[in-house]
GROMACS .gro file of N, CA and C in nm:
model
  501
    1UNK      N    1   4.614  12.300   8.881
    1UNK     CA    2   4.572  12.235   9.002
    1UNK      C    3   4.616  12.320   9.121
    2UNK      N    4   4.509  12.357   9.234
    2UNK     CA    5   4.582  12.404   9.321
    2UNK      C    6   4.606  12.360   9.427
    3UNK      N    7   4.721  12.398   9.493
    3UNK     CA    8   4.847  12.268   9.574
    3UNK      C    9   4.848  12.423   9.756
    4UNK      N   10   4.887  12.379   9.820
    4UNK     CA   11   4.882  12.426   9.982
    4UNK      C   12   5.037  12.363  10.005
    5UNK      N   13   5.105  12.471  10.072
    5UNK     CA   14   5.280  12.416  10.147
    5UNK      C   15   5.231  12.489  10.284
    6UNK      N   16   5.243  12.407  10.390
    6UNK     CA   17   5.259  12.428  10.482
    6UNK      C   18   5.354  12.510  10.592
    7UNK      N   19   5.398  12.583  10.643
    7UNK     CA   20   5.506  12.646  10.674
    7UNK      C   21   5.506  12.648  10.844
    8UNK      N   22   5.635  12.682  10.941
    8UNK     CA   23   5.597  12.716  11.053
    8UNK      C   24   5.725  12.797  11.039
    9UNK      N   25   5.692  12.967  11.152
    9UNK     CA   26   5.781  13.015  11.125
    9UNK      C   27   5.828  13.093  11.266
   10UNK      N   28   5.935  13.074  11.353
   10UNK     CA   29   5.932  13.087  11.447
   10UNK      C   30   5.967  13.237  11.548
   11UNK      N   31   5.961  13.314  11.636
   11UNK     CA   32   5.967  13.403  11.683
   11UNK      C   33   6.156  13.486  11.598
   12UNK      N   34   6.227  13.376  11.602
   12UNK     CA   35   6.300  13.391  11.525
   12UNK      C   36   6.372  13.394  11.385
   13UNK      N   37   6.281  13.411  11.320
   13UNK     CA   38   6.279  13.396  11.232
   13UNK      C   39   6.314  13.293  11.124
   14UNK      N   40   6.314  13.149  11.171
   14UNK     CA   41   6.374  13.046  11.126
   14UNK      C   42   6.229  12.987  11.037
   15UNK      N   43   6.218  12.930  10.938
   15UNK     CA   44   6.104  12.852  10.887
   15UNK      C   45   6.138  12.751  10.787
   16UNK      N   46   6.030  12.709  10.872
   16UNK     CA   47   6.041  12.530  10.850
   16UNK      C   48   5.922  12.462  10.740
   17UNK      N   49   5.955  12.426  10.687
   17UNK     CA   50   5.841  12.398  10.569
   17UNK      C   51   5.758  12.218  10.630
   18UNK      N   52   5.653  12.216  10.642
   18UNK     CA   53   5.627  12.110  10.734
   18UNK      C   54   5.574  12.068  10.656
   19UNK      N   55   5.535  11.873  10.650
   19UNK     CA   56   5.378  11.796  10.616
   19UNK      C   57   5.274  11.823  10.607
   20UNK      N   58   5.211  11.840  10.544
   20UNK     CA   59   5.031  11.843  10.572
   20UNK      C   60   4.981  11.823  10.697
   21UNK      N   61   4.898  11.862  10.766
   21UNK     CA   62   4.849  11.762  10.911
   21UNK      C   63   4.763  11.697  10.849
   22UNK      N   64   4.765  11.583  10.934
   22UNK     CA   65   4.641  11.444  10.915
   22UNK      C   66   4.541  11.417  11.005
   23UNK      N   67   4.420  11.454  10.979
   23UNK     CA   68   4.322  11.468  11.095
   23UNK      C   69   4.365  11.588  11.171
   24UNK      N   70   4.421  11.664  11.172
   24UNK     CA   71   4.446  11.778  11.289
   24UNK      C   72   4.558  11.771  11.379
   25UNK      N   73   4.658  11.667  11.274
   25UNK     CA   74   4.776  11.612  11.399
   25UNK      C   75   4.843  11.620  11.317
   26UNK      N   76   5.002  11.705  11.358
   26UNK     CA   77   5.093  11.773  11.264
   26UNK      C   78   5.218  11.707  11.309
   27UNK      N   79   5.305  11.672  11.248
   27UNK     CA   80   5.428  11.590  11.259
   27UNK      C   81   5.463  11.650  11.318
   28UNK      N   82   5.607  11.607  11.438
   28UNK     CA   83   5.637  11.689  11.526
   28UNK      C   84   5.815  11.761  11.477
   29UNK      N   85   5.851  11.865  11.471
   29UNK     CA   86   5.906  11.975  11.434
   29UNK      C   87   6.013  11.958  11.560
   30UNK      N   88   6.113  11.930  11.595
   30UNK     CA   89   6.190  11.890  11.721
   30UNK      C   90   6.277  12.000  11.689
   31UNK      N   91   6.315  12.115  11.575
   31UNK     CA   92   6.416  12.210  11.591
   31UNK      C   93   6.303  12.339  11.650
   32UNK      N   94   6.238  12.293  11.656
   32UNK     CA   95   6.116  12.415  11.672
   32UNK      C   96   6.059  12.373  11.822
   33UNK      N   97   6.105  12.297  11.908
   33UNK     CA   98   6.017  12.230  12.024
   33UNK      C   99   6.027  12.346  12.184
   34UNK      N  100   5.904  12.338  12.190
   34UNK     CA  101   5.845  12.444  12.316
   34UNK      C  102   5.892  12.554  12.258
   35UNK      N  103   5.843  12.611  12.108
   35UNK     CA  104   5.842  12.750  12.068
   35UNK      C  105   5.739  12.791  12.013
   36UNK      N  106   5.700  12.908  12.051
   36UNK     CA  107   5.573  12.974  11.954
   36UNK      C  108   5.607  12.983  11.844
   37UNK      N  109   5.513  12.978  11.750
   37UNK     CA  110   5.503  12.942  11.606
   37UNK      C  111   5.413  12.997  11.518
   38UNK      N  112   5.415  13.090  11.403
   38UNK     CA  113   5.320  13.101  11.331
   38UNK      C  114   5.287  12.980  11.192
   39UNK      N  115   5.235  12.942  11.219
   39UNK     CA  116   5.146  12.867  11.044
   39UNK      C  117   5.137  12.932  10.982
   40UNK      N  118   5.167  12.908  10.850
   40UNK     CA  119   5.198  12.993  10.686
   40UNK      C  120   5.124  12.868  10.646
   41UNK      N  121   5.006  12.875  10.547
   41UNK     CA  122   4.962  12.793  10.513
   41UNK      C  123   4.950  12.864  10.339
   42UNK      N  124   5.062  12.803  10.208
   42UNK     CA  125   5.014  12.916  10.112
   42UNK      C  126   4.942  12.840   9.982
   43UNK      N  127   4.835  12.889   9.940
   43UNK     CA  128   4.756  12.820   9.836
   43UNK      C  129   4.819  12.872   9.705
   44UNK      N  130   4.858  12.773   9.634
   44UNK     CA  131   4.928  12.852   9.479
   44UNK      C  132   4.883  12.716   9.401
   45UNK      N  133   4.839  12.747   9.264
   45UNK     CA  134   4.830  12.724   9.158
   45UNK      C  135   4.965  12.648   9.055
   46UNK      N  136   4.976  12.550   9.051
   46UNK     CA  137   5.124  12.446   8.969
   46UNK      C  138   5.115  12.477   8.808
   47UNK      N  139   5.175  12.467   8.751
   47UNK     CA  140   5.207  12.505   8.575
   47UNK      C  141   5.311  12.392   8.600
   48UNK      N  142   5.299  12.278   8.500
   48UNK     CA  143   5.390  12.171   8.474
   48UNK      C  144   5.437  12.115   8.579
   49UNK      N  145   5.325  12.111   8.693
   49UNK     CA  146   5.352  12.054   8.816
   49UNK      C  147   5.471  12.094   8.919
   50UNK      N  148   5.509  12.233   8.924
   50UNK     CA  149   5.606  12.310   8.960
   50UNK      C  150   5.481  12.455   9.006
   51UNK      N  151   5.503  12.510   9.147
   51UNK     CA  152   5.435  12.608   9.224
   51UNK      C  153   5.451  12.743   9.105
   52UNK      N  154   5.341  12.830   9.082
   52UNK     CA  155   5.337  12.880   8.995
   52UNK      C  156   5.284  13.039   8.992
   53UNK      N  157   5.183  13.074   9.073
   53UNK     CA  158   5.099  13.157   9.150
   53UNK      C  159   5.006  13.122   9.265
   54UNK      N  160   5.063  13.226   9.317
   54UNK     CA  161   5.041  13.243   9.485
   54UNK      C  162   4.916  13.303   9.478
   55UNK      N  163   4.788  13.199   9.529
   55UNK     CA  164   4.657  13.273   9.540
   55UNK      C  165   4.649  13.316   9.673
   56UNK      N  166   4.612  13.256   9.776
   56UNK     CA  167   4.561  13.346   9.922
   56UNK      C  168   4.693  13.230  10.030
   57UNK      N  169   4.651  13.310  10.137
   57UNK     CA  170   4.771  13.299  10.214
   57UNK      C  171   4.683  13.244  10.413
   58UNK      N  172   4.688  13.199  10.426
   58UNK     CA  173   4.633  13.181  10.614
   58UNK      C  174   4.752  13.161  10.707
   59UNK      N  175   4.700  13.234  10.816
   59UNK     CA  176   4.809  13.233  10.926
   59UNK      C  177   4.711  13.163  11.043
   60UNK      N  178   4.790  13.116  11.143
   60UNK     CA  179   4.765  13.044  11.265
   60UNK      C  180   4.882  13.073  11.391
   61UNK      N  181   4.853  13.089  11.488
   61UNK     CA  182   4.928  13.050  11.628
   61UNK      C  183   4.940  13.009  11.695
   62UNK      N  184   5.057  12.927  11.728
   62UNK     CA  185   5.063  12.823  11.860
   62UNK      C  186   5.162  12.752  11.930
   63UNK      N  187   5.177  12.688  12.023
   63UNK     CA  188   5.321  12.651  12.039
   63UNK      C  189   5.313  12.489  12.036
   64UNK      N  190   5.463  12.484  12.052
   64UNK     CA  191   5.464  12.340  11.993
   64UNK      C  192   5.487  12.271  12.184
   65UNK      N  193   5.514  12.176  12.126
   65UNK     CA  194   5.540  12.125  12.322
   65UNK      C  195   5.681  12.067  12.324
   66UNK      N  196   5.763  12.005  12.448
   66UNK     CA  197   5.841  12.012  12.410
   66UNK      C  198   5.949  11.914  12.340
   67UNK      N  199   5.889  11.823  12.306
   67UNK     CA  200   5.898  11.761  12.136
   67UNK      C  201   5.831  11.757  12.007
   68UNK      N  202   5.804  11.930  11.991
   68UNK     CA  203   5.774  12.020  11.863
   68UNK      C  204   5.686  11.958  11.844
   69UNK      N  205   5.578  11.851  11.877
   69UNK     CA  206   5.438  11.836  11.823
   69UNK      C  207   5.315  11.935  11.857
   70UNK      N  208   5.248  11.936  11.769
   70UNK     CA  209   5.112  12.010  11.795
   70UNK      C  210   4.984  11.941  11.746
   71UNK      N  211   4.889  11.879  11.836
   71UNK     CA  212   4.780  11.846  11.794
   71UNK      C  213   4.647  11.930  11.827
   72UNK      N  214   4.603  11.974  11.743
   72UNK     CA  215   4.487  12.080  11.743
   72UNK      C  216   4.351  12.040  11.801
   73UNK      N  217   4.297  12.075  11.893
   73UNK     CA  218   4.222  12.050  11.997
   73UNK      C  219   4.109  12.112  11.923
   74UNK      N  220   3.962  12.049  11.979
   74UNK     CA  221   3.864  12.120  11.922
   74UNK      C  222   3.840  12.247  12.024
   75UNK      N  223   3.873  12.251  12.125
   75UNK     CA  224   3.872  12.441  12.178
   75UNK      C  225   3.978  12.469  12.018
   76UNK      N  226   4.072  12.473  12.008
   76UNK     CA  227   4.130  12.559  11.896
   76UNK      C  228   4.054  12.568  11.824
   77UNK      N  229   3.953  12.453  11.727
   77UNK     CA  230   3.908  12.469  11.635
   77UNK      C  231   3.780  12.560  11.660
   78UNK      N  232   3.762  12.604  11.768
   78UNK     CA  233   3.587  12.643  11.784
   78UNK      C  234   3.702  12.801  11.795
   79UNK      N  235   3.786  12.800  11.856
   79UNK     CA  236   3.880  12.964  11.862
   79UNK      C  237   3.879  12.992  11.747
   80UNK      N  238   3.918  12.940  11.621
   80UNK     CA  239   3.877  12.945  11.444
   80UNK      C  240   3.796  13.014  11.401
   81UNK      N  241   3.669  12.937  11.487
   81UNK     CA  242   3.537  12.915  11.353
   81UNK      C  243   3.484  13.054  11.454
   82UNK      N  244   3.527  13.122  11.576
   82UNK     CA  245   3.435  13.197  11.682
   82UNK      C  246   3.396  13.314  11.636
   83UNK      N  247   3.457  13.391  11.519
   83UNK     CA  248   3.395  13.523  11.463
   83UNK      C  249   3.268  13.501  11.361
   84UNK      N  250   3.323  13.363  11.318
   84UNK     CA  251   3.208  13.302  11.174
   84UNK      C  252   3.092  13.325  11.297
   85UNK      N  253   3.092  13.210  11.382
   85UNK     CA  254   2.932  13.155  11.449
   85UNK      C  255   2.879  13.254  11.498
   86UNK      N  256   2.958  13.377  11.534
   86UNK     CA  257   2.906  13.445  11.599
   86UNK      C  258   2.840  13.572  11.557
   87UNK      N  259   2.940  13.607  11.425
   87UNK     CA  260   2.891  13.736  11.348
   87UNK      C  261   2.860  13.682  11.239
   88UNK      N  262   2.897  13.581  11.173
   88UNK     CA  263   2.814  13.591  10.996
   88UNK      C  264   2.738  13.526  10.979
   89UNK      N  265   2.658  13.542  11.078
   89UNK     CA  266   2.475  13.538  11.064
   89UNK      C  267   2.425  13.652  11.098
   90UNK      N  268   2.465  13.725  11.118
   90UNK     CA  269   2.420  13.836  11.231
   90UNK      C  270   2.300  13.906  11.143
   91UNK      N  271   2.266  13.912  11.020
   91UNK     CA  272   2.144  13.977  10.970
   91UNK      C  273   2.050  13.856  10.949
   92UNK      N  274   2.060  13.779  10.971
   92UNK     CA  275   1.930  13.647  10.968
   92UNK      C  276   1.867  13.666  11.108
   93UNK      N  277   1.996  13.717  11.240
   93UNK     CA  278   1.947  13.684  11.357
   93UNK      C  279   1.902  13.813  11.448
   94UNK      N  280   1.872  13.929  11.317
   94UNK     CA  281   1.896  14.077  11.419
   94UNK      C  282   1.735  14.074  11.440
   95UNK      N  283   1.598  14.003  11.425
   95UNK     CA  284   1.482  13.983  11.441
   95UNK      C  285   1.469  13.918  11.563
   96UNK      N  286   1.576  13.856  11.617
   96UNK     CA  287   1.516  13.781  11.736
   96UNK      C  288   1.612  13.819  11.848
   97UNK      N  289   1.527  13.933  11.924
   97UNK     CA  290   1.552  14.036  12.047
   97UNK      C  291   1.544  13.971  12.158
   98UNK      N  292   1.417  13.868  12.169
   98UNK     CA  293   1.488  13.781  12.275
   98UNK      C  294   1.572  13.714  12.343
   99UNK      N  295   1.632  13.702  12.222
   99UNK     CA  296   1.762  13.548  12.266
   99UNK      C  297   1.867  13.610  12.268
  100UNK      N  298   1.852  13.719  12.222
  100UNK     CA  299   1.983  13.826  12.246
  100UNK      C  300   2.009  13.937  12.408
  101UNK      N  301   1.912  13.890  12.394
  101UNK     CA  302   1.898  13.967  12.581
  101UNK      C  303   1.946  13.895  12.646
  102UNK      N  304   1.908  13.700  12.699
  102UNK     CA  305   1.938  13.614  12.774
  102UNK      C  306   2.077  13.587  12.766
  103UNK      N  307   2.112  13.590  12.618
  103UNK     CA  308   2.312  13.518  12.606
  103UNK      C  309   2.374  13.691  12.606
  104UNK      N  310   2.504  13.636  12.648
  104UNK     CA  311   2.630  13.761  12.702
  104UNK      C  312   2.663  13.779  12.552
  105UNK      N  313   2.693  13.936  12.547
  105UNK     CA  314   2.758  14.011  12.427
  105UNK      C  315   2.894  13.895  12.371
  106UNK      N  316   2.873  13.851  12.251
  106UNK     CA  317   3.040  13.748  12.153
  106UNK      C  318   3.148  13.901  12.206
  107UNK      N  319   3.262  13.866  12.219
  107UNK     CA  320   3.364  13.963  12.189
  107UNK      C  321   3.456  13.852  12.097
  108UNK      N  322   3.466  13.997  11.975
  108UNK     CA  323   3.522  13.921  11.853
  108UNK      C  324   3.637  13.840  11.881
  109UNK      N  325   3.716  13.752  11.825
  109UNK     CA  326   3.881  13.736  11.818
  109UNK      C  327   3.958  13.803  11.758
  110UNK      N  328   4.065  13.816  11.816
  110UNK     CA  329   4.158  13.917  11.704
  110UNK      C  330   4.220  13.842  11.572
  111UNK      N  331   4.198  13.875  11.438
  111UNK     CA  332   4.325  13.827  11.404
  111UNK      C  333   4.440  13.762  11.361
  112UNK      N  334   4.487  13.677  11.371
  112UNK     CA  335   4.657  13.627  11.310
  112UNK      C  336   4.722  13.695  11.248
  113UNK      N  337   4.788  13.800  11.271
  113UNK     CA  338   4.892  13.870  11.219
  113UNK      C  339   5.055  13.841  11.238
  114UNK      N  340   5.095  13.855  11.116
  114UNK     CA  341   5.240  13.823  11.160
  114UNK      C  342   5.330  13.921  11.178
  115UNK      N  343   5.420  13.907  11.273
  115UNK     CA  344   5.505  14.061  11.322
  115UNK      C  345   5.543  14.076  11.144
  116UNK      N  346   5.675  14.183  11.166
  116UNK     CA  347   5.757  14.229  11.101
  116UNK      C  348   5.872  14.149  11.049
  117UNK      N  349   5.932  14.097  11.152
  117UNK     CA  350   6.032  14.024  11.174
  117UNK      C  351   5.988  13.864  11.081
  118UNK      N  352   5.817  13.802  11.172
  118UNK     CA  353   5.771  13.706  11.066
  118UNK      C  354   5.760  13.700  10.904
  119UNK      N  355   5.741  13.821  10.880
  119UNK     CA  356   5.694  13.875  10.742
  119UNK      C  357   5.853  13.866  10.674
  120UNK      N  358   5.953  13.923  10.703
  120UNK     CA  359   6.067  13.938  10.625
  120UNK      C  360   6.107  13.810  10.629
  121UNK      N  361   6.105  13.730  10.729
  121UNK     CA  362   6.159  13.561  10.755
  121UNK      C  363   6.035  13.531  10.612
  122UNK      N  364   5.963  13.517  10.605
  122UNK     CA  365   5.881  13.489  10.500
  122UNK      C  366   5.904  13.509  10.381
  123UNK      N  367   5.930  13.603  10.373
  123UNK     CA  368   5.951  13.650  10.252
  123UNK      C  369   6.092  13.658  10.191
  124UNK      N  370   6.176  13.575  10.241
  124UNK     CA  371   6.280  13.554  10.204
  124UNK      C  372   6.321  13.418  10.176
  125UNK      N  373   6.199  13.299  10.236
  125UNK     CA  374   6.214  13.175  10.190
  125UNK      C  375   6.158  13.218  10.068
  126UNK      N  376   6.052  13.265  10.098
  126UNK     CA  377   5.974  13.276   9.920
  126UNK      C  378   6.051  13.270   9.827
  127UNK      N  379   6.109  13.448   9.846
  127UNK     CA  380   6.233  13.460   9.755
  127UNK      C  381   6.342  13.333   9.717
  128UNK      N  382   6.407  13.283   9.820
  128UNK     CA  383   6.529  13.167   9.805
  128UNK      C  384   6.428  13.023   9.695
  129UNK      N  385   6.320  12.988   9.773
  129UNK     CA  386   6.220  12.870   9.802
  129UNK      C  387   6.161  12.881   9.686
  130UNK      N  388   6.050  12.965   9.653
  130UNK     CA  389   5.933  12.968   9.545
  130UNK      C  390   5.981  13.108   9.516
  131UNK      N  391   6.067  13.103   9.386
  131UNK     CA  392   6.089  13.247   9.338
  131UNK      C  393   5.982  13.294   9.206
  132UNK      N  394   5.909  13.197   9.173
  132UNK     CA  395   5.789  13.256   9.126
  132UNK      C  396   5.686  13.306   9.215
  133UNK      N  397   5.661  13.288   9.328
  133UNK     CA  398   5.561  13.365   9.429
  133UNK      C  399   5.621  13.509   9.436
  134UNK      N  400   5.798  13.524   9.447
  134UNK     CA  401   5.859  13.688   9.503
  134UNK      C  402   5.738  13.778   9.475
  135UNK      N  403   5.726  13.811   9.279
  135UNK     CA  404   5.644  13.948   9.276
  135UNK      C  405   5.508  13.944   9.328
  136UNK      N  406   5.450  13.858   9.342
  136UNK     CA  407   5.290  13.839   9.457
  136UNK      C  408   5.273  13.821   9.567
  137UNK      N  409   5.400  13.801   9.639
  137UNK     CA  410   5.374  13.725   9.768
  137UNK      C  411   5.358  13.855   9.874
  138UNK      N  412   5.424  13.980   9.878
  138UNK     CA  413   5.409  14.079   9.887
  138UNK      C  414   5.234  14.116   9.925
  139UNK      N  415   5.208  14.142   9.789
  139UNK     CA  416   5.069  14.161   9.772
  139UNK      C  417   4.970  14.072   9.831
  140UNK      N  418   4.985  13.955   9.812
  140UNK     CA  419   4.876  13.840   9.886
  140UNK      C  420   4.884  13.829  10.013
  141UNK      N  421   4.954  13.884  10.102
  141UNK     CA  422   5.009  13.875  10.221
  141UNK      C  423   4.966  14.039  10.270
  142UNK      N  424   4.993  14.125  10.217
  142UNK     CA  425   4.932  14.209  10.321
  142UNK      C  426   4.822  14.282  10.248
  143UNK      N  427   4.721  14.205  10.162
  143UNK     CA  428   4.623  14.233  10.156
  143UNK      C  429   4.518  14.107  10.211
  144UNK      N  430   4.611  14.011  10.264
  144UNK     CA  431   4.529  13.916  10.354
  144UNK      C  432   4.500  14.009  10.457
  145UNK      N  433   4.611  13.979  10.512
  145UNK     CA  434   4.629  14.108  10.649
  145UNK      C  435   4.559  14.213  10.664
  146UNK      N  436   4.557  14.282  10.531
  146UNK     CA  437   4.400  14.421  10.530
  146UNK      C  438   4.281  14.368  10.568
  147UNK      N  439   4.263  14.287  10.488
  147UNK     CA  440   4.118  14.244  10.483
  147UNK      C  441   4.111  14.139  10.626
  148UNK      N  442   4.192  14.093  10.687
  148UNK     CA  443   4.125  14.057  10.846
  148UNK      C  444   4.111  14.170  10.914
  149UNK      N  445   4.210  14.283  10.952
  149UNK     CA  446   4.179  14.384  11.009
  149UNK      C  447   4.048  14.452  11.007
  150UNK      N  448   4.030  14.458  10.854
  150UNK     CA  449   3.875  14.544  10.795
  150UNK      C  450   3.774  14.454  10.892
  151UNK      N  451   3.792  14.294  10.835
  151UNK     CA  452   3.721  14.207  10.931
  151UNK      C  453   3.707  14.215  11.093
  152UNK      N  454   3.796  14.246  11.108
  152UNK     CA  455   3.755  14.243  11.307
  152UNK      C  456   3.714  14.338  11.313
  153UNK      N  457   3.781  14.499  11.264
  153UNK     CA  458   3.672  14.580  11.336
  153UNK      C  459   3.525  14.628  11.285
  154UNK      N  460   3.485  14.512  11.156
  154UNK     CA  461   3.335  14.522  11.157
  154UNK      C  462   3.297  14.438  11.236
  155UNK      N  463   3.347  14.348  11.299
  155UNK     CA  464   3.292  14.234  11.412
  155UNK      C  465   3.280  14.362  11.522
  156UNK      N  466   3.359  14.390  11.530
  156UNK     CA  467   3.378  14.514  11.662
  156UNK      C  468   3.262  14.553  11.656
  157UNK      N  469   3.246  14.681  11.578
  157UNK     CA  470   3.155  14.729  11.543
  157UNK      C  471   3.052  14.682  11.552
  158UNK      N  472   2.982  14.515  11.516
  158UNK     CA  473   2.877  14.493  11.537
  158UNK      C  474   2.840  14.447  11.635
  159UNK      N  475   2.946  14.422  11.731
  159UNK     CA  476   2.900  14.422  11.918
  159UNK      C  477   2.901  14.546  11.950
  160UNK      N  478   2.956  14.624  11.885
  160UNK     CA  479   2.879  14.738  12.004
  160UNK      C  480   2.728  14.776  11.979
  161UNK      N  481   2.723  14.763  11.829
  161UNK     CA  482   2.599  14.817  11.803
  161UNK      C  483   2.477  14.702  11.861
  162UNK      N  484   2.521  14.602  11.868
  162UNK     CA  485   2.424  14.453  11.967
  162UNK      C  486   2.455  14.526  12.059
  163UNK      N  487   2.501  14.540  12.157
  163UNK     CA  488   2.570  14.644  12.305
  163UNK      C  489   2.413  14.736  12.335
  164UNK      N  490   2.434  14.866  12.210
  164UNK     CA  491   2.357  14.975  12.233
  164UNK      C  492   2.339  14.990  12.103
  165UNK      N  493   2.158  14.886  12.077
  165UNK     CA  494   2.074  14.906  11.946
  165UNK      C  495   2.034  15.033  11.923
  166UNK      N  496   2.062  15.158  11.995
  166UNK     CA  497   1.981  15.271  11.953
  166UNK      C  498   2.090  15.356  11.891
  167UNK      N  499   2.173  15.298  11.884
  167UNK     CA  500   2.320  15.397  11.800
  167UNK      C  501   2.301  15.387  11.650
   0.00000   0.00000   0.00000
C-alpha cells in the first residue's frame, strides 16, 4: 500500500513531521511560527504496515504566520498547476497563431528546490526516522531535483521559441 508523511523543514534545519492537510488547511506548527518552510511530502510503499521504499518525493514553499498555520489559497494552488496550464499542452495548441499573438508570453515558474543545508536536515531524519528509506532517499531526491530542473528549462525554452517562432 502506498502511504505519504508529510514533513516541514525549516531554514534551520529543524523538521517537523506534520498531519496530512484537510481540504488545503494544515494544522498549525507553533515551533515553526512566522518561518519559511519547505514541505517534504514523501511517497513510500509499507511491507507489514511499517514504511518500506521510498518512491518519489515533492517539495513546496511557504511561510507559516505567526501561529505556524498555513492555509493554501487558490492563488497558491494556480502558482502549482502554472507550468502544467501553460506548457503541457503546448503541441495541441502550436496551430492556433492567433490566440497566441493577443495573450502575453507564460514565464515559466521556477522550481522547489531545497538548499543544501535543507537536504542534509533531511536526510538525517531519514536516516534517525525511516532507516529503510537511508540507501534511496539520496537517489529519489536528487533525481527529483534533476528532473524539475530538466523541466523548467524546457518550459524556458519553449517561451522563447513562442517569443521568436523562426528560431
Amino acid at each position: 500500500m502506498i502511504q505519504s508523511r508529510y514533513l516541514f523543514v525549516s531554514r534551520e534545519g529543524k523538521v517537523v513531521k506534520i498531519v496530512r492537510p484537510k481540504n488545503h488547511k494544515y494544522k498549525s506548527v507553533p515551533q515553526l511560527a512566522g518561518e519559511d518552510v519547505l514541505e517534504v511530502i514523501l511517497y513510500y510503499r509499507n511491507k507489514d504496515r511499517k514504511p518500506n521504499e521510498l518512491l518519489m518525493v515533492g517539495f513546496d514553499r511557504f511561510r507559516l504566520d505567526s501561529q505556524g498555520n498555513y492555509v493554501q489559497t487558490e492563488e497558491d494552488r494556480k502558482r502549482a498547476f502554472h507550468n502544467f496550464h501553460s506548457f503541457g499542452m503546448a503541441d495541441l495548441l502550436e496551430g492556433i497563431e492567433d490566440e497566441k499573438e493577443d495573450k502575453p508570453l507564460p514565464i515559466p515558474v521556477a522550481p522547489i528546490i531545497p538548499t543544501t543545508a535543507e537536504k542534509r536536515s533531511l536526510y538525517d531524519y531519514i536516516n534517525e526516522k525511516l532507516p529503510n528509506f537511508s540507501d534511496d532517499a539520496p537517489y529519489v531526491i536528487e533525481n527529483k531535483i534533476k528532473a524539475a530542473k530538466e523541466k523548467y528549462e524546457e518550459f524556458k525554452s519553449m517561451a522563447r521559441k513562442s517569443r521568436n517562432p523562426s528560431k
